[in-house]
Amino acid sequence: MTRVLVVDDEPQIVRALAINLKARGYDVDTAGDGTAALTAAADRHPDVVLLDLGLPDIDGVEVIKGLRGWTRIPIIVLSARHASAEKVAALDAGADDYVTKPFGMDELLARLRAAVRRAVPEEEAPVVVTDSFTVDLAAKRVSRDGADVRLTPTEWHLLEVLVRHAGRLVSQRALLQEVWGPQYGTETNYLRVYMAQLRRKLEHDPSHPRHLLTEPGMGYRFEG
Amino acid sequence: MTRVLVVDDEPQIVRALAINLKARGYDVDTAGDGTAALTAAADRHPDVVLLDLGLPDIDGVEVIKGLRGWTRIPIIVLSARHASAEKVAALDAGADDYVTKPFGMDELLARLRAAVRRAVPEEEAPVVVTDSFTVDLAAKRVSRDGADVRLTPTEWHLLEVLVRHAGRLVSQRALLQEVWGPQYGTETNYLRVYMAQLRRKLEHDPSHPRHLLTEPGMGYRFEG
DNA sequence: TCTTGATGTCAAGGGCGCGTCAAGAAGGCA
DNA sequence: TGCCTTCTTGACGCGCCCTTGACATCAAGA
């Protein structure tokens, strides 16, 4: 799913954008100022950023430069300023597109699709290796002893969340909400069933897991 | 030097753009209608296209589709039409940006720089070979046991997307949006029908595919 | 040793996603 | 206009995946 980071200091605009984007199947993160935007971008690795230029703390162009210091993800600027100089500055700082407010939602969504479409797929280190299995996050495939292991969608989703937080503890609540949806949070029996299945498919000794670890009372942890 | 193809049916606009671009060190080709634009693009291999939508012979969106059939060079649409639907149609057809007339030259140049900057260096399309069929992405042809296989446009498009992501899983949503358009995403029955047709035409044993694989609940994968 | 709460294991059913087939609709071409 | 190809849509059955409940196991504390 495409992840969008919406940056604007006006909550109602953020809310309106978030609702529209989620309705179209996008995954939405939000930030209310430049600092939060830079943190969220580093944290959540969005696929595209919608950036308002008029932020309370940092100038929007500086946010663009900050992002461009380490990533080439598409940045679409939203701004009430029509001045040519503003547009040139933002585009030359590294923005991909510049949309002036007020804008039509249809047009914005089309520009968003265009930006995502031409984006170079981010190739981070998507392959995680342990001594008993290998997880390729980009290709969505898991292999063990050279042979591919078939995972069901839920099994894969759960494994993916754990691997993306490799080494860190992920609470049961966080796992449930990420994999099953925000309205879940207490159905820990799901986790028990699926963790057992993952261990059976991936661990050499499923009853003494070395990579898919339980932290009793807290959650689970993937150890590389 | 960056080569720009300017397409517009009004000579004075072409001239004004050409002068400005040449003054900035761009190499400029021009075309006055859609046919000439397609020919010039194939002939001269520009690095970016400035395309007016209101051409006398072919609809601008058709020109975009024609170009996108074989190249991903940036296309910036220039148009007097402000209607949202026009913009959406052009962007979804494959345009990278949409600038409404009248536009500021500074802004256009900035958008031009942005488009060129993020352009992916053109890589030639390779030939993908499996033990039962061969896909030539550049020539848009598929052969099996030495003989060409006829694919319908949709079949080809679907196969192309899968082959370009060889080895990686492509989600049903991504496939639908890429082949049928961004407003699709849930019509998985299309995928079932067309995957079955591709398998029937390309796989030795269509009911046990070895290259066009289903990942239940997640998507499809082409395996070389 | 017993109790308690949390985790691991197993099996069964119901639902739904997928493959398959075929007919109707739409579009291109003579 | 009429034919042919291609795309869309519906129906159906099979198999698999998710869910759920029951029970076993384990660790910690009294």
Short mmCIF file of N, CA, C and O in Angstrom, two decimals, chain B residues 39-161:
data_model
loop_
_atom_site.label_atom_id
_atom_site.label_comp_id
_atom_site.label_asym_id
_atom_site.label_seq_id
_atom_site.Cartn_x
_atom_site.Cartn_y
_atom_site.Cartn_z
N THR B 39 6.50 11.30 -34.57
CA THR B 39 7.64 11.03 -35.45
C THR B 39 8.92 11.63 -34.88
O THR B 39 9.96 10.96 -34.79
N ALA B 40 8.83 12.90 -34.47
CA ALA B 40 10.02 13.59 -33.97
C ALA B 40 10.55 12.92 -32.71
O ALA B 40 11.77 12.80 -32.52
N ALA B 41 9.64 12.49 -31.85
CA ALA B 41 10.07 11.85 -30.62
C ALA B 41 10.83 10.56 -30.91
O ALA B 41 11.88 10.29 -30.33
N ALA B 42 10.29 9.78 -31.85
CA ALA B 42 10.95 8.52 -32.20
C ALA B 42 12.28 8.79 -32.89
O ALA B 42 13.26 8.06 -32.71
N ASP B 43 12.30 9.84 -33.69
CA ASP B 43 13.47 10.19 -34.49
C ASP B 43 14.61 10.77 -33.67
O ASP B 43 15.75 10.35 -33.80
N ARG B 44 14.26 11.74 -32.85
CA ARG B 44 15.29 12.57 -32.22
C ARG B 44 15.55 12.19 -30.77
O ARG B 44 16.51 12.70 -30.17
N HIS B 45 14.72 11.34 -30.21
CA HIS B 45 14.91 10.92 -28.82
C HIS B 45 15.18 12.08 -27.87
O HIS B 45 16.26 12.17 -27.28
N PRO B 46 14.18 12.95 -27.72
CA PRO B 46 14.36 14.07 -26.80
C PRO B 46 14.45 13.59 -25.35
O PRO B 46 14.04 12.47 -25.04
N ASP B 47 14.95 14.48 -24.47
CA ASP B 47 15.02 14.14 -23.05
C ASP B 47 13.75 14.54 -22.33
O ASP B 47 13.51 14.09 -21.20
N VAL B 48 12.98 15.42 -22.96
CA VAL B 48 11.72 15.87 -22.34
C VAL B 48 10.83 16.45 -23.44
O VAL B 48 11.33 16.98 -24.44
N VAL B 49 9.51 16.33 -23.26
CA VAL B 49 8.55 16.83 -24.24
C VAL B 49 7.65 17.88 -23.61
O VAL B 49 7.11 17.65 -22.52
N LEU B 50 7.54 19.03 -24.27
CA LEU B 50 6.54 20.03 -23.89
C LEU B 50 5.39 19.90 -24.86
O LEU B 50 5.55 20.16 -26.06
N LEU B 51 4.23 19.50 -24.37
CA LEU B 51 3.15 19.11 -25.26
C LEU B 51 1.90 19.94 -25.04
O LEU B 51 1.32 19.95 -23.95
N ASP B 52 1.49 20.63 -26.09
CA ASP B 52 0.19 21.32 -26.06
C ASP B 52 -0.90 20.30 -26.31
O ASP B 52 -0.76 19.43 -27.17
N LEU B 53 -1.99 20.43 -25.56
CA LEU B 53 -3.06 19.44 -25.71
C LEU B 53 -3.92 19.72 -26.94
O LEU B 53 -4.50 18.80 -27.53
N GLY B 54 -4.06 20.97 -27.33
CA GLY B 54 -4.99 21.30 -28.42
C GLY B 54 -4.33 21.22 -29.79
O GLY B 54 -4.06 22.23 -30.43
N LEU B 55 -4.10 20.01 -30.24
CA LEU B 55 -3.45 19.85 -31.54
C LEU B 55 -4.50 19.64 -32.62
O LEU B 55 -5.60 19.16 -32.35
N PRO B 56 -4.17 20.00 -33.84
CA PRO B 56 -5.17 19.93 -34.91
C PRO B 56 -5.54 18.51 -35.34
O PRO B 56 -6.67 18.27 -35.75
N ASP B 57 -4.61 17.58 -35.26
CA ASP B 57 -4.92 16.25 -35.81
C ASP B 57 -5.32 15.22 -34.76
O ASP B 57 -6.38 14.61 -34.82
N ILE B 58 -4.47 14.99 -33.78
CA ILE B 58 -4.73 13.96 -32.78
C ILE B 58 -5.01 14.61 -31.43
O ILE B 58 -4.44 15.66 -31.12
N ASP B 59 -5.87 14.00 -30.65
CA ASP B 59 -6.09 14.49 -29.30
C ASP B 59 -4.81 14.32 -28.49
O ASP B 59 -4.09 13.33 -28.62
N GLY B 60 -4.54 15.33 -27.66
CA GLY B 60 -3.29 15.33 -26.90
C GLY B 60 -3.11 14.10 -26.05
O GLY B 60 -2.00 13.56 -25.92
N VAL B 61 -4.20 13.63 -25.44
CA VAL B 61 -4.10 12.45 -24.58
C VAL B 61 -3.64 11.24 -25.39
O VAL B 61 -2.89 10.39 -24.90
N GLU B 62 -4.08 11.18 -26.65
CA GLU B 62 -3.65 10.07 -27.51
C GLU B 62 -2.16 10.16 -27.80
O GLU B 62 -1.48 9.13 -27.90
N VAL B 63 -1.67 11.39 -27.95
CA VAL B 63 -0.23 11.56 -28.15
C VAL B 63 0.54 11.04 -26.94
O VAL B 63 1.56 10.34 -27.07
N ILE B 64 0.04 11.37 -25.76
CA ILE B 64 0.69 10.89 -24.54
C ILE B 64 0.72 9.37 -24.53
O ILE B 64 1.76 8.74 -24.28
N LYS B 65 -0.43 8.76 -24.83
CA LYS B 65 -0.47 7.30 -24.82
C LYS B 65 0.48 6.72 -25.86
O LYS B 65 1.13 5.70 -25.61
N GLY B 66 0.53 7.37 -27.02
CA GLY B 66 1.43 6.90 -28.06
C GLY B 66 2.89 6.91 -27.60
O GLY B 66 3.64 5.96 -27.84
N LEU B 67 3.26 7.97 -26.94
CA LEU B 67 4.63 8.06 -26.44
C LEU B 67 4.87 7.04 -25.33
O LEU B 67 5.90 6.35 -25.31
N ARG B 68 3.92 6.92 -24.44
CA ARG B 68 4.09 6.01 -23.30
C ARG B 68 4.12 4.54 -23.73
O ARG B 68 4.49 3.67 -22.95
N GLY B 69 3.73 4.31 -24.98
CA GLY B 69 3.81 2.94 -25.47
C GLY B 69 5.24 2.44 -25.55
O GLY B 69 5.48 1.24 -25.49
N TRP B 70 6.20 3.36 -25.67
CA TRP B 70 7.57 2.89 -25.83
C TRP B 70 8.60 3.66 -25.02
O TRP B 70 9.78 3.30 -25.01
N THR B 71 8.19 4.75 -24.37
CA THR B 71 9.20 5.52 -23.66
C THR B 71 8.64 6.12 -22.38
O THR B 71 7.43 6.33 -22.26
N ARG B 72 9.53 6.39 -21.45
CA ARG B 72 9.10 7.00 -20.19
C ARG B 72 9.68 8.39 -20.02
O ARG B 72 9.73 8.91 -18.90
N ILE B 73 10.13 8.99 -21.12
CA ILE B 73 10.68 10.35 -20.99
C ILE B 73 9.62 11.29 -20.44
O ILE B 73 8.43 11.12 -20.70
N PRO B 74 10.06 12.31 -19.68
CA PRO B 74 9.11 13.24 -19.07
C PRO B 74 8.28 13.97 -20.12
O PRO B 74 8.80 14.43 -21.14
N ILE B 75 6.98 14.07 -19.87
CA ILE B 75 6.07 14.83 -20.72
C ILE B 75 5.41 15.90 -19.86
O ILE B 75 4.75 15.59 -18.87
N ILE B 76 5.62 17.17 -20.25
CA ILE B 76 4.97 18.27 -19.54
C ILE B 76 3.89 18.82 -20.46
O ILE B 76 4.19 19.27 -21.57
N VAL B 77 2.66 18.77 -19.99
CA VAL B 77 1.55 19.24 -20.81
C VAL B 77 1.35 20.74 -20.63
O VAL B 77 1.36 21.24 -19.49
N LEU B 78 1.21 21.44 -21.73
CA LEU B 78 0.85 22.86 -21.71
C LEU B 78 -0.56 22.96 -22.26
O LEU B 78 -0.84 22.43 -23.33
N SER B 79 -1.45 23.61 -21.54
CA SER B 79 -2.82 23.65 -22.04
C SER B 79 -3.54 24.88 -21.55
O SER B 79 -3.29 25.38 -20.46
N ALA B 80 -4.45 25.35 -22.38
CA ALA B 80 -5.29 26.48 -21.98
C ALA B 80 -6.49 26.00 -21.18
O ALA B 80 -7.19 26.80 -20.59
N ARG B 81 -6.68 24.69 -21.16
CA ARG B 81 -7.85 24.15 -20.47
C ARG B 81 -7.57 23.99 -18.98
O ARG B 81 -6.65 23.30 -18.59
N HIS B 82 -8.43 24.59 -18.19
CA HIS B 82 -8.24 24.53 -16.74
C HIS B 82 -9.08 23.42 -16.11
O HIS B 82 -8.96 23.18 -14.92
N ALA B 83 -9.92 22.79 -16.89
CA ALA B 83 -10.85 21.82 -16.31
C ALA B 83 -10.10 20.69 -15.64
O ALA B 83 -9.12 20.16 -16.17
N SER B 84 -10.59 20.33 -14.47
CA SER B 84 -9.96 19.29 -13.68
C SER B 84 -9.92 17.96 -14.45
O SER B 84 -8.91 17.24 -14.41
N ALA B 85 -10.99 17.66 -15.15
CA ALA B 85 -11.07 16.38 -15.85
C ALA B 85 -9.96 16.26 -16.90
O ALA B 85 -9.39 15.18 -17.10
N GLU B 86 -9.67 17.37 -17.57
CA GLU B 86 -8.61 17.37 -18.58
C GLU B 86 -7.26 17.02 -17.95
O GLU B 86 -6.49 16.22 -18.47
N LYS B 87 -7.02 17.66 -16.81
CA LYS B 87 -5.74 17.43 -16.13
C LYS B 87 -5.63 15.97 -15.70
O LYS B 87 -4.60 15.32 -15.90
N VAL B 88 -6.70 15.48 -15.10
CA VAL B 88 -6.68 14.10 -14.62
C VAL B 88 -6.44 13.14 -15.78
O VAL B 88 -5.63 12.22 -15.68
N ALA B 89 -7.13 13.38 -16.88
CA ALA B 89 -6.99 12.48 -18.03
C ALA B 89 -5.55 12.49 -18.55
O ALA B 89 -4.98 11.44 -18.83
N ALA B 90 -4.98 13.67 -18.65
CA ALA B 90 -3.62 13.77 -19.17
C ALA B 90 -2.61 13.12 -18.22
O ALA B 90 -1.74 12.36 -18.63
N LEU B 91 -2.76 13.41 -16.94
CA LEU B 91 -1.81 12.86 -15.96
C LEU B 91 -1.94 11.34 -15.89
O LEU B 91 -0.94 10.63 -15.83
N ASP B 92 -3.18 10.85 -15.91
CA ASP B 92 -3.36 9.41 -15.83
C ASP B 92 -2.92 8.70 -17.10
O ASP B 92 -2.60 7.51 -17.09
N ALA B 93 -2.94 9.44 -18.22
CA ALA B 93 -2.45 8.83 -19.46
C ALA B 93 -0.94 8.69 -19.44
O ALA B 93 -0.37 7.95 -20.24
N GLY B 94 -0.28 9.39 -18.52
CA GLY B 94 1.16 9.21 -18.42
C GLY B 94 1.96 10.51 -18.42
O GLY B 94 3.19 10.48 -18.38
N ALA B 95 1.26 11.66 -18.46
CA ALA B 95 1.98 12.93 -18.39
C ALA B 95 2.61 13.10 -17.02
O ALA B 95 2.13 12.54 -16.03
N ASP B 96 3.70 13.86 -16.98
CA ASP B 96 4.40 14.07 -15.71
C ASP B 96 3.95 15.34 -15.03
O ASP B 96 4.01 15.46 -13.81
N ASP B 97 3.52 16.32 -15.81
CA ASP B 97 3.12 17.59 -15.22
C ASP B 97 2.13 18.26 -16.16
O ASP B 97 2.04 17.90 -17.34
N TYR B 98 1.39 19.20 -15.60
CA TYR B 98 0.34 19.87 -16.38
C TYR B 98 0.40 21.35 -16.03
O TYR B 98 0.15 21.72 -14.88
N VAL B 99 0.72 22.18 -16.99
CA VAL B 99 0.84 23.63 -16.77
C VAL B 99 -0.23 24.32 -17.59
O VAL B 99 -0.36 24.07 -18.79
N THR B 100 -1.00 25.18 -16.94
CA THR B 100 -2.07 25.87 -17.66
C THR B 100 -1.57 27.20 -18.21
O THR B 100 -0.83 27.93 -17.55
N LYS B 101 -2.01 27.48 -19.43
CA LYS B 101 -1.69 28.77 -20.05
C LYS B 101 -2.63 29.84 -19.52
O LYS B 101 -3.81 29.54 -19.27
N PRO B 102 -2.22 31.07 -19.35
CA PRO B 102 -0.84 31.50 -19.58
C PRO B 102 0.04 31.11 -18.39
O PRO B 102 -0.40 31.12 -17.27
N PHE B 103 1.28 30.81 -18.68
CA PHE B 103 2.18 30.40 -17.61
C PHE B 103 3.39 31.32 -17.59
O PHE B 103 3.73 31.96 -18.59
N GLY B 104 4.02 31.39 -16.44
CA GLY B 104 5.24 32.16 -16.33
C GLY B 104 6.40 31.34 -16.85
O GLY B 104 6.49 30.14 -16.58
N MET B 105 7.28 31.96 -17.61
CA MET B 105 8.42 31.24 -18.17
C MET B 105 9.32 30.70 -17.07
O MET B 105 9.83 29.58 -17.16
N ASP B 106 9.49 31.48 -16.00
CA ASP B 106 10.33 31.02 -14.89
C ASP B 106 9.79 29.72 -14.32
O ASP B 106 10.54 28.77 -14.07
N GLU B 107 8.46 29.70 -14.10
CA GLU B 107 7.87 28.51 -13.51
C GLU B 107 8.02 27.32 -14.46
O GLU B 107 8.38 26.22 -14.03
N LEU B 108 7.76 27.55 -15.73
CA LEU B 108 7.88 26.44 -16.68
C LEU B 108 9.29 25.88 -16.68
O LEU B 108 9.49 24.65 -16.66
N LEU B 109 10.25 26.77 -16.67
CA LEU B 109 11.64 26.30 -16.69
C LEU B 109 11.97 25.52 -15.42
O LEU B 109 12.68 24.51 -15.47
N ALA B 110 11.42 25.98 -14.29
CA ALA B 110 11.67 25.25 -13.04
C ALA B 110 11.04 23.86 -13.10
O ALA B 110 11.64 22.87 -12.67
N ARG B 111 9.82 23.78 -13.66
CA ARG B 111 9.17 22.48 -13.77
C ARG B 111 9.93 21.58 -14.75
O ARG B 111 10.03 20.37 -14.56
N LEU B 112 10.46 22.21 -15.79
CA LEU B 112 11.28 21.47 -16.74
C LEU B 112 12.51 20.89 -16.05
O LEU B 112 12.84 19.71 -16.22
N ARG B 113 13.18 21.72 -15.27
CA ARG B 113 14.37 21.24 -14.55
C ARG B 113 13.99 20.10 -13.61
O ARG B 113 14.70 19.09 -13.53
N ALA B 114 12.85 20.27 -12.91
CA ALA B 114 12.42 19.22 -11.98
C ALA B 114 12.17 17.91 -12.73
O ALA B 114 12.57 16.83 -12.28
N ALA B 115 11.51 18.01 -13.89
CA ALA B 115 11.19 16.79 -14.65
C ALA B 115 12.45 16.11 -15.14
O ALA B 115 12.57 14.88 -15.06
N VAL B 116 13.40 16.90 -15.64
CA VAL B 116 14.63 16.30 -16.17
C VAL B 116 15.46 15.71 -15.02
O VAL B 116 16.03 14.63 -15.15
N ARG B 117 15.48 16.41 -13.90
CA ARG B 117 16.30 15.99 -12.77
C ARG B 117 15.90 14.59 -12.29
O ARG B 117 16.75 13.74 -12.01
N ARG B 118 14.60 14.35 -12.22
CA ARG B 118 14.16 13.08 -11.63
C ARG B 118 14.03 11.98 -12.67
O ARG B 118 13.69 10.86 -12.33
N ALA B 119 14.27 12.33 -13.95
CA ALA B 119 14.09 11.33 -15.00
C ALA B 119 15.05 10.17 -14.79
O ALA B 119 16.20 10.37 -14.41
N VAL B 120 14.54 9.00 -15.01
CA VAL B 120 15.37 7.81 -14.90
C VAL B 120 16.15 7.66 -16.21
O VAL B 120 15.56 7.71 -17.28
N PRO B 121 17.45 7.49 -16.11
CA PRO B 121 18.23 7.29 -17.33
C PRO B 121 17.68 6.11 -18.11
O PRO B 121 17.45 5.05 -17.55
N GLU B 122 17.48 6.34 -19.39
CA GLU B 122 16.84 5.32 -20.21
C GLU B 122 17.67 4.04 -20.27
O GLU B 122 18.82 4.05 -20.65
N GLU B 123 17.06 2.97 -19.84
CA GLU B 123 17.75 1.69 -19.95
C GLU B 123 17.05 0.89 -21.03
O GLU B 123 15.83 0.96 -21.17
N GLU B 124 17.81 0.17 -21.78
CA GLU B 124 17.15 -0.58 -22.84
C GLU B 124 16.40 -1.76 -22.24
O GLU B 124 16.81 -2.32 -21.23
N ALA B 125 15.28 -2.06 -22.86
CA ALA B 125 14.47 -3.16 -22.37
C ALA B 125 15.13 -4.47 -22.77
O ALA B 125 15.44 -4.69 -23.92
N PRO B 126 15.31 -5.34 -21.82
CA PRO B 126 15.99 -6.59 -22.10
C PRO B 126 15.03 -7.65 -22.64
O PRO B 126 13.83 -7.45 -22.68
N VAL B 127 15.62 -8.74 -23.03
CA VAL B 127 14.83 -9.90 -23.44
C VAL B 127 14.84 -10.90 -22.29
O VAL B 127 15.89 -11.24 -21.78
N VAL B 128 13.67 -11.31 -21.88
CA VAL B 128 13.55 -12.22 -20.76
C VAL B 128 13.23 -13.61 -21.29
O VAL B 128 12.29 -13.79 -22.06
N VAL B 129 14.02 -14.57 -20.87
CA VAL B 129 13.88 -15.92 -21.39
C VAL B 129 13.51 -16.87 -20.26
O VAL B 129 14.11 -16.83 -19.19
N THR B 130 12.53 -17.70 -20.52
CA THR B 130 12.26 -18.81 -19.61
C THR B 130 12.35 -20.09 -20.44
O THR B 130 12.55 -20.04 -21.65
N ASP B 131 12.20 -21.21 -19.78
CA ASP B 131 12.35 -22.46 -20.53
C ASP B 131 11.12 -22.78 -21.36
O ASP B 131 11.12 -23.75 -22.11
N SER B 132 10.06 -21.96 -21.24
CA SER B 132 8.92 -22.26 -22.10
C SER B 132 8.53 -21.09 -23.00
O SER B 132 7.84 -21.30 -23.98
N PHE B 133 8.96 -19.88 -22.69
CA PHE B 133 8.66 -18.78 -23.60
C PHE B 133 9.67 -17.65 -23.44
O PHE B 133 10.46 -17.63 -22.49
N THR B 134 9.65 -16.72 -24.40
CA THR B 134 10.60 -15.62 -24.44
C THR B 134 9.84 -14.31 -24.61
O THR B 134 8.94 -14.21 -25.44
N VAL B 135 10.20 -13.31 -23.80
CA VAL B 135 9.53 -12.02 -23.87
C VAL B 135 10.54 -10.95 -24.28
O VAL B 135 11.55 -10.76 -23.60
N ASP B 136 10.28 -10.28 -25.39
CA ASP B 136 11.12 -9.18 -25.83
C ASP B 136 10.38 -7.88 -25.53
O ASP B 136 9.46 -7.49 -26.24
N LEU B 137 10.82 -7.21 -24.46
CA LEU B 137 10.08 -6.04 -24.00
C LEU B 137 10.17 -4.88 -24.99
O LEU B 137 9.22 -4.12 -25.15
N ALA B 138 11.30 -4.75 -25.65
CA ALA B 138 11.46 -3.64 -26.60
C ALA B 138 10.61 -3.86 -27.83
O ALA B 138 9.92 -2.95 -28.30
N ALA B 139 10.65 -5.06 -28.36
CA ALA B 139 9.92 -5.34 -29.61
C ALA B 139 8.46 -5.68 -29.33
O ALA B 139 7.68 -5.85 -30.26
N LYS B 140 8.11 -5.79 -28.06
CA LYS B 140 6.73 -6.13 -27.70
C LYS B 140 6.29 -7.42 -28.37
O LYS B 140 5.25 -7.47 -29.01
N ARG B 141 7.13 -8.44 -28.24
CA ARG B 141 6.69 -9.71 -28.82
C ARG B 141 7.07 -10.87 -27.92
O ARG B 141 8.06 -10.84 -27.19
N VAL B 142 6.25 -11.87 -28.01
CA VAL B 142 6.43 -13.05 -27.18
C VAL B 142 6.51 -14.25 -28.10
O VAL B 142 5.72 -14.37 -29.05
N SER B 143 7.47 -15.10 -27.85
CA SER B 143 7.54 -16.30 -28.67
C SER B 143 7.63 -17.53 -27.78
O SER B 143 8.10 -17.47 -26.64
N ARG B 144 7.16 -18.62 -28.35
CA ARG B 144 7.15 -19.88 -27.61
C ARG B 144 7.51 -20.98 -28.60
O ARG B 144 6.88 -21.11 -29.64
N ASP B 145 8.51 -21.76 -28.25
CA ASP B 145 9.00 -22.81 -29.14
C ASP B 145 9.33 -22.23 -30.52
O ASP B 145 9.02 -22.82 -31.55
N GLY B 146 9.92 -21.02 -30.51
CA GLY B 146 10.35 -20.42 -31.78
C GLY B 146 9.26 -19.66 -32.50
O GLY B 146 9.56 -18.80 -33.34
N ALA B 147 8.00 -19.92 -32.20
CA ALA B 147 6.92 -19.26 -32.93
C ALA B 147 6.36 -18.10 -32.11
O ALA B 147 6.27 -18.19 -30.88
N ASP B 148 6.01 -17.04 -32.81
CA ASP B 148 5.41 -15.90 -32.12
C ASP B 148 4.05 -16.26 -31.54
O ASP B 148 3.29 -17.01 -32.15
N VAL B 149 3.78 -15.69 -30.38
CA VAL B 149 2.48 -15.88 -29.75
C VAL B 149 1.73 -14.56 -29.82
O VAL B 149 2.27 -13.51 -29.49
N ARG B 150 0.49 -14.63 -30.28
CA ARG B 150 -0.31 -13.41 -30.37
C ARG B 150 -0.95 -13.11 -29.02
O ARG B 150 -1.68 -13.93 -28.47
N LEU B 151 -0.70 -11.91 -28.49
CA LEU B 151 -1.33 -11.48 -27.26
C LEU B 151 -2.21 -10.27 -27.54
O LEU B 151 -1.88 -9.43 -28.38
N THR B 152 -3.33 -10.19 -26.86
CA THR B 152 -4.16 -8.98 -26.96
C THR B 152 -3.46 -7.87 -26.19
O THR B 152 -2.58 -8.13 -25.37
N PRO B 153 -3.85 -6.62 -26.42
CA PRO B 153 -3.21 -5.49 -25.72
C PRO B 153 -3.21 -5.67 -24.21
O PRO B 153 -2.20 -5.44 -23.54
N THR B 154 -4.34 -6.07 -23.67
CA THR B 154 -4.42 -6.23 -22.21
C THR B 154 -3.54 -7.37 -21.73
O THR B 154 -2.86 -7.24 -20.71
N GLU B 155 -3.55 -8.46 -22.46
CA GLU B 155 -2.69 -9.57 -22.08
C GLU B 155 -1.23 -9.13 -22.05
O GLU B 155 -0.49 -9.42 -21.11
N TRP B 156 -0.84 -8.40 -23.10
CA TRP B 156 0.55 -7.95 -23.17
C TRP B 156 0.89 -7.03 -22.01
O TRP B 156 1.92 -7.16 -21.36
N HIS B 157 0.01 -6.08 -21.76
CA HIS B 157 0.26 -5.11 -20.71
C HIS B 157 0.46 -5.81 -19.36
O HIS B 157 1.37 -5.50 -18.59
N LEU B 158 -0.41 -6.76 -19.09
CA LEU B 158 -0.32 -7.50 -17.84
C LEU B 158 0.99 -8.27 -17.75
O LEU B 158 1.70 -8.22 -16.74
N LEU B 159 1.32 -8.94 -18.84
CA LEU B 159 2.57 -9.70 -18.85
C LEU B 159 3.77 -8.78 -18.68
O LEU B 159 4.71 -9.08 -17.94
N GLU B 160 3.72 -7.63 -19.34
CA GLU B 160 4.84 -6.69 -19.27
C GLU B 160 5.08 -6.23 -17.83
O GLU B 160 6.22 -6.19 -17.36
N VAL B 161 4.01 -5.88 -17.14
CA VAL B 161 4.16 -5.42 -15.76
C VAL B 161 4.80 -6.51 -14.91
O VAL B 161 5.72 -6.27 -14.13
#
